[in-house]
Short mmCIF file of C-alpha atoms in Angstrom, two decimals:
data_model
loop_
_atom_site.label_atom_id
_atom_site.label_comp_id
_atom_site.label_asym_id
_atom_site.label_seq_id
_atom_site.Cartn_x
_atom_site.Cartn_y
_atom_site.Cartn_z
CA UNK A 1 -63.20 81.30 64.88
CA UNK A 2 -65.21 82.50 61.92
CA UNK A 3 -67.46 79.45 61.45
CA UNK A 4 -68.60 79.26 65.07
CA UNK A 5 -70.09 83.17 63.72
CA UNK A 6 -71.82 81.83 60.87
CA UNK A 7 -75.70 82.13 61.99
CA UNK A 8 -74.81 85.62 63.25
CA UNK A 9 -73.21 86.59 60.10
CA UNK A 10 -76.00 85.06 58.16
CA UNK A 11 -78.45 86.93 59.69
CA UNK A 12 -76.49 89.94 58.61
CA UNK A 13 -75.88 89.19 55.41
CA UNK A 14 -79.51 88.30 54.50
CA UNK A 15 -80.97 91.73 56.42
CA UNK A 16 -78.28 93.69 54.36
CA UNK A 17 -80.10 92.32 51.41
CA UNK A 18 -83.54 92.05 52.31
CA UNK A 19 -83.44 95.86 53.21
CA UNK A 20 -86.29 97.93 51.36
CA UNK A 21 -84.85 100.75 51.45
CA UNK A 22 -81.45 103.18 52.71
CA UNK A 23 -82.48 103.28 56.70
CA UNK A 24 -82.90 99.89 57.02
CA UNK A 25 -79.50 98.82 54.49
CA UNK A 26 -77.80 101.46 56.92
CA UNK A 27 -78.23 99.30 59.70
CA UNK A 28 -76.18 96.25 58.41
CA UNK A 29 -73.62 98.85 56.99
CA UNK A 30 -69.95 99.00 58.01
CA UNK A 31 -69.26 102.56 58.54
CA UNK A 32 -72.98 103.79 58.40
CA UNK A 33 -72.61 107.36 59.20
CA UNK A 34 -69.82 108.04 56.87
CA UNK A 35 -71.77 105.64 53.91
CA UNK A 36 -75.29 107.04 54.08
CA UNK A 37 -74.29 110.08 51.89
CA UNK A 38 -72.98 107.81 49.66
CA UNK A 39 -75.72 105.66 49.40
CA UNK A 40 -77.88 108.47 49.27
CA UNK A 41 -76.42 109.42 46.21
CA UNK A 42 -76.05 105.53 44.48
CA UNK A 43 -79.39 105.19 44.79
CA UNK A 44 -80.27 108.06 43.32
CA UNK A 45 -79.32 106.61 40.20
CA UNK A 46 -79.34 102.93 40.95
CA UNK A 47 -82.04 100.52 41.90
CA UNK A 48 -82.16 99.16 44.72
CA UNK A 49 -82.69 95.32 44.52
CA UNK A 50 -83.43 92.99 46.34
CA UNK A 51 -82.14 88.96 45.62
CA UNK A 52 -84.44 86.22 46.81
CA UNK A 53 -81.88 84.78 49.51
CA UNK A 54 -80.86 81.29 49.75
CA UNK A 55 -78.11 80.65 52.14
CA UNK A 56 -74.69 82.23 53.54
CA UNK A 57 -71.60 80.44 51.41
CA UNK A 58 -68.31 79.94 52.28
CA UNK A 59 -67.00 82.06 55.44
CA UNK A 60 -63.13 82.79 55.48
CA UNK A 61 -60.70 85.39 57.53
CA UNK A 62 -59.29 88.14 55.82
CA UNK A 63 -55.46 88.61 57.72
CA UNK A 64 -55.13 92.63 58.65
CA UNK A 65 -53.99 93.59 61.41
CA UNK A 66 -55.57 95.79 63.85
CA UNK A 67 -59.26 94.62 61.99
CA UNK A 68 -61.69 91.84 62.52
CA UNK A 69 -62.57 91.41 58.88
CA UNK A 70 -63.91 88.07 56.96
CA UNK A 71 -64.91 87.06 53.27
CA UNK A 72 -68.18 85.64 53.00
CA UNK A 73 -70.56 84.27 49.87
CA UNK A 74 -74.52 84.96 50.00
CA UNK A 75 -76.20 82.43 47.59
CA UNK A 76 -79.31 83.53 46.22
CA UNK A 77 -82.15 82.08 44.13
CA UNK A 78 -82.36 84.24 41.81
CA UNK A 79 -78.76 85.92 41.23
CA UNK A 80 -75.35 84.97 41.48
CA UNK A 81 -73.55 84.45 44.56
CA UNK A 82 -72.12 87.85 45.84
CA UNK A 83 -68.46 87.87 48.03
CA UNK A 84 -68.89 90.39 50.42
CA UNK A 85 -66.61 91.69 52.99
CA UNK A 86 -67.85 91.92 56.89
CA UNK A 87 -66.54 93.19 60.08
CA UNK A 88 -66.66 92.60 63.21
CA UNK A 89 -67.16 96.04 65.44
CA UNK A 90 -65.60 96.00 68.87
CA UNK A 91 -69.10 95.45 70.27
CA UNK A 92 -69.39 91.63 68.74
CA UNK A 93 -71.63 92.91 65.40
CA UNK A 94 -71.57 92.18 62.13
CA UNK A 95 -71.60 94.67 59.21
CA UNK A 96 -70.99 94.60 55.45
CA UNK A 97 -68.67 96.67 53.73
CA UNK A 98 -71.81 97.97 51.79
CA UNK A 99 -68.87 100.38 49.12
CA UNK A 100 -66.95 97.52 48.27
CA UNK A 101 -70.48 95.66 47.33
CA UNK A 102 -71.21 97.61 44.70
CA UNK A 103 -67.65 98.87 43.99
CA UNK A 104 -68.88 102.30 44.66
CA UNK A 105 -67.19 105.50 43.17
CA UNK A 106 -68.32 109.06 43.06
CA UNK A 107 -68.90 109.00 39.44
CA UNK A 108 -69.96 106.10 37.45
CA UNK A 109 -66.75 104.58 35.58
CA UNK A 110 -68.63 105.43 32.56
CA UNK A 111 -69.33 108.81 33.32
CA UNK A 112 -65.57 109.34 34.32
CA UNK A 113 -64.74 108.22 30.93
CA UNK A 114 -67.09 110.84 29.11
CA UNK A 115 -66.69 113.54 31.58
CA UNK A 116 -62.96 113.27 31.79
CA UNK A 117 -62.69 114.94 35.29
CA UNK A 118 -59.44 117.15 35.80
CA UNK A 119 -60.38 116.59 39.78
CA UNK A 120 -59.33 114.05 41.44
CA UNK A 121 -61.95 111.35 41.59
CA UNK A 122 -62.61 108.22 44.17
CA UNK A 123 -62.71 105.20 42.35
CA UNK A 124 -62.83 101.22 42.72
CA UNK A 125 -60.76 99.59 39.87
CA UNK A 126 -59.02 96.84 39.14
CA UNK A 127 -55.17 97.35 38.38
CA UNK A 128 -52.61 95.47 36.02
CA UNK A 129 -49.28 96.45 34.91
CA UNK A 130 -49.53 98.27 32.13
CA UNK A 131 -47.92 96.27 28.40
CA UNK A 132 -47.66 99.61 26.77
CA UNK A 133 -45.49 102.42 27.33
CA UNK A 134 -45.88 106.29 25.90
CA UNK A 135 -44.62 106.64 22.58
CA UNK A 136 -41.77 108.95 23.78
CA UNK A 137 -41.12 106.53 26.75
CA UNK A 138 -42.17 106.69 30.51
CA UNK A 139 -40.79 109.57 32.54
CA UNK A 140 -38.15 109.03 34.73
CA UNK A 141 -39.94 106.91 37.93
CA UNK A 142 -43.16 106.73 36.19
CA UNK A 143 -45.17 103.39 36.36
CA UNK A 144 -47.92 102.57 34.38
CA UNK A 145 -50.94 100.37 34.87
CA UNK A 146 -54.05 99.56 33.22
CA UNK A 147 -57.08 100.11 34.58
CA UNK A 148 -60.61 98.39 34.38
CA UNK A 149 -63.71 98.19 36.62
CA UNK A 150 -65.34 95.43 37.33
CA UNK A 151 -68.57 96.41 35.99
CA UNK A 152 -68.26 98.03 33.31
CA UNK A 153 -66.01 98.00 29.97
CA UNK A 154 -63.79 100.34 29.03
CA UNK A 155 -60.21 100.92 30.47
CA UNK A 156 -57.76 103.81 30.51
CA UNK A 157 -53.70 103.92 31.49
CA UNK A 158 -52.81 105.48 34.56
CA UNK A 159 -49.79 106.67 35.56
CA UNK A 160 -47.69 107.68 39.17
CA UNK A 161 -43.90 108.43 40.41
CA UNK A 162 -43.27 105.06 42.30
CA UNK A 163 -40.22 107.18 43.92
CA UNK A 164 -43.09 109.27 45.96
CA UNK A 165 -43.33 107.80 48.99
CA UNK A 166 -47.15 108.36 48.99
CA UNK A 167 -47.70 105.74 46.80
CA UNK A 168 -45.56 103.08 48.24
CA UNK A 169 -49.00 101.44 49.95
CA UNK A 170 -50.01 101.29 45.99
CA UNK A 171 -46.67 99.52 45.11
CA UNK A 172 -47.43 97.26 48.05
CA UNK A 173 -50.68 96.08 47.28
CA UNK A 174 -49.45 95.89 43.65
CA UNK A 175 -46.99 93.51 44.12
CA UNK A 176 -49.24 91.60 46.80
CA UNK A 177 -51.66 90.78 43.52
CA UNK A 178 -48.56 89.88 41.53
CA UNK A 179 -49.62 93.47 39.55
CA UNK A 180 -52.11 91.61 37.78
CA UNK A 181 -56.58 92.33 38.22
CA UNK A 182 -55.66 93.99 41.53
CA UNK A 183 -58.68 95.76 43.36
CA UNK A 184 -58.03 99.15 44.63
CA UNK A 185 -59.50 102.11 45.69
CA UNK A 186 -58.08 105.36 43.79
CA UNK A 187 -58.44 108.89 43.15
CA UNK A 188 -57.50 109.23 39.59
CA UNK A 189 -58.31 112.51 36.81
CA UNK A 190 -57.19 113.27 33.61
CA UNK A 191 -54.08 115.55 33.34
CA UNK A 192 -55.14 118.08 30.42
CA UNK A 193 -56.73 117.94 26.95
CA UNK A 194 -55.72 114.29 25.21
CA UNK A 195 -52.46 113.93 23.66
CA UNK A 196 -51.83 111.65 20.22
CA UNK A 197 -50.15 108.65 20.23
CA UNK A 198 -50.62 104.97 22.00
CA UNK A 199 -51.29 106.61 25.71
CA UNK A 200 -53.56 109.47 24.22
CA UNK A 201 -56.11 107.74 27.57
CA UNK A 202 -53.87 108.20 29.93
CA UNK A 203 -55.10 109.91 33.49
CA UNK A 204 -53.05 110.49 36.85
CA UNK A 205 -52.95 108.52 40.05
CA UNK A 206 -53.53 111.38 42.51
CA UNK A 207 -53.49 109.22 45.04
CA UNK A 208 -54.29 106.01 46.52
CA UNK A 209 -57.34 105.47 49.36
CA UNK A 210 -57.51 102.40 51.69
CA UNK A 211 -56.48 98.94 50.85
CA UNK A 212 -58.30 96.93 48.07
CA UNK A 213 -61.57 98.14 48.01
CA UNK A 214 -61.81 98.93 51.90
CA UNK A 215 -61.27 102.35 53.40
CA UNK A 216 -59.65 101.94 56.39
CA UNK A 217 -61.03 104.49 59.31
CA UNK A 218 -58.01 103.77 62.06
CA UNK A 219 -57.23 100.68 63.89
CA UNK A 220 -60.15 98.90 65.24
CA UNK A 221 -58.93 96.35 67.60
#
C-alpha cells in the first residue's frame, strides 16, 4: 500500500535532492557504505546540483521477489521530472537508489568510447537487439546488441555467448523488455585492436551485474 507511505517517501526523496554534500546525500541513499566511494568518485567530475523541489509525483510498487522497491517521480520547479527507485528497508525506512539515479558507471560513457579499456568496466546502459551482424557472420552462439547511454551520445555493438549459463539473467531481462531499450548494468570491454568492417566498434560483454540498473545485494525480506 505505497500510497499510505507517500508522505514518508516524499520526505526522503526531497532530502536526497536537497542534500548540500555527500555525507547528507548518503543519509537518504540505499547501500550507503558501498555507494560512498562511488559517490565520492562521481562528484569529483560532476557538480552536485540542488534543483528546486516542487512535489512528489506518481509512486508505484516494483515486483521484485525478496525486496520492497518502488518507482517514484520527483517534480521540480526548474528541472524536468526525474524517476527514481526507492527501497523500503527491513526497519521501515526509505532510501533512494543513487546509482541508478545518475546512471553511474566506472567511466563516463564518452571516456569509455575514447579510452577503449581492455579491462571489463561497469556501465549502466540501454540495450536493444542489433539489426546488424558482422560482415563475416556472427560466431555460433554469439548474440549482438546495440548499446547506448541514457545521457550521452554514441553507441557500440556488444556481443555475448548466449549459450553461456552466466548470461541467462541477461537474456531473461532482454526478453522481458522485448529486446528494445532495455536498461542493463553490464561489464563491457574492448576485445583488442579495432578491426575493419561494419562492426569494427564492437565490444565484449564480460558480465551482467544486478537487474536493470539496480545492484541487488542479497534478499532483503
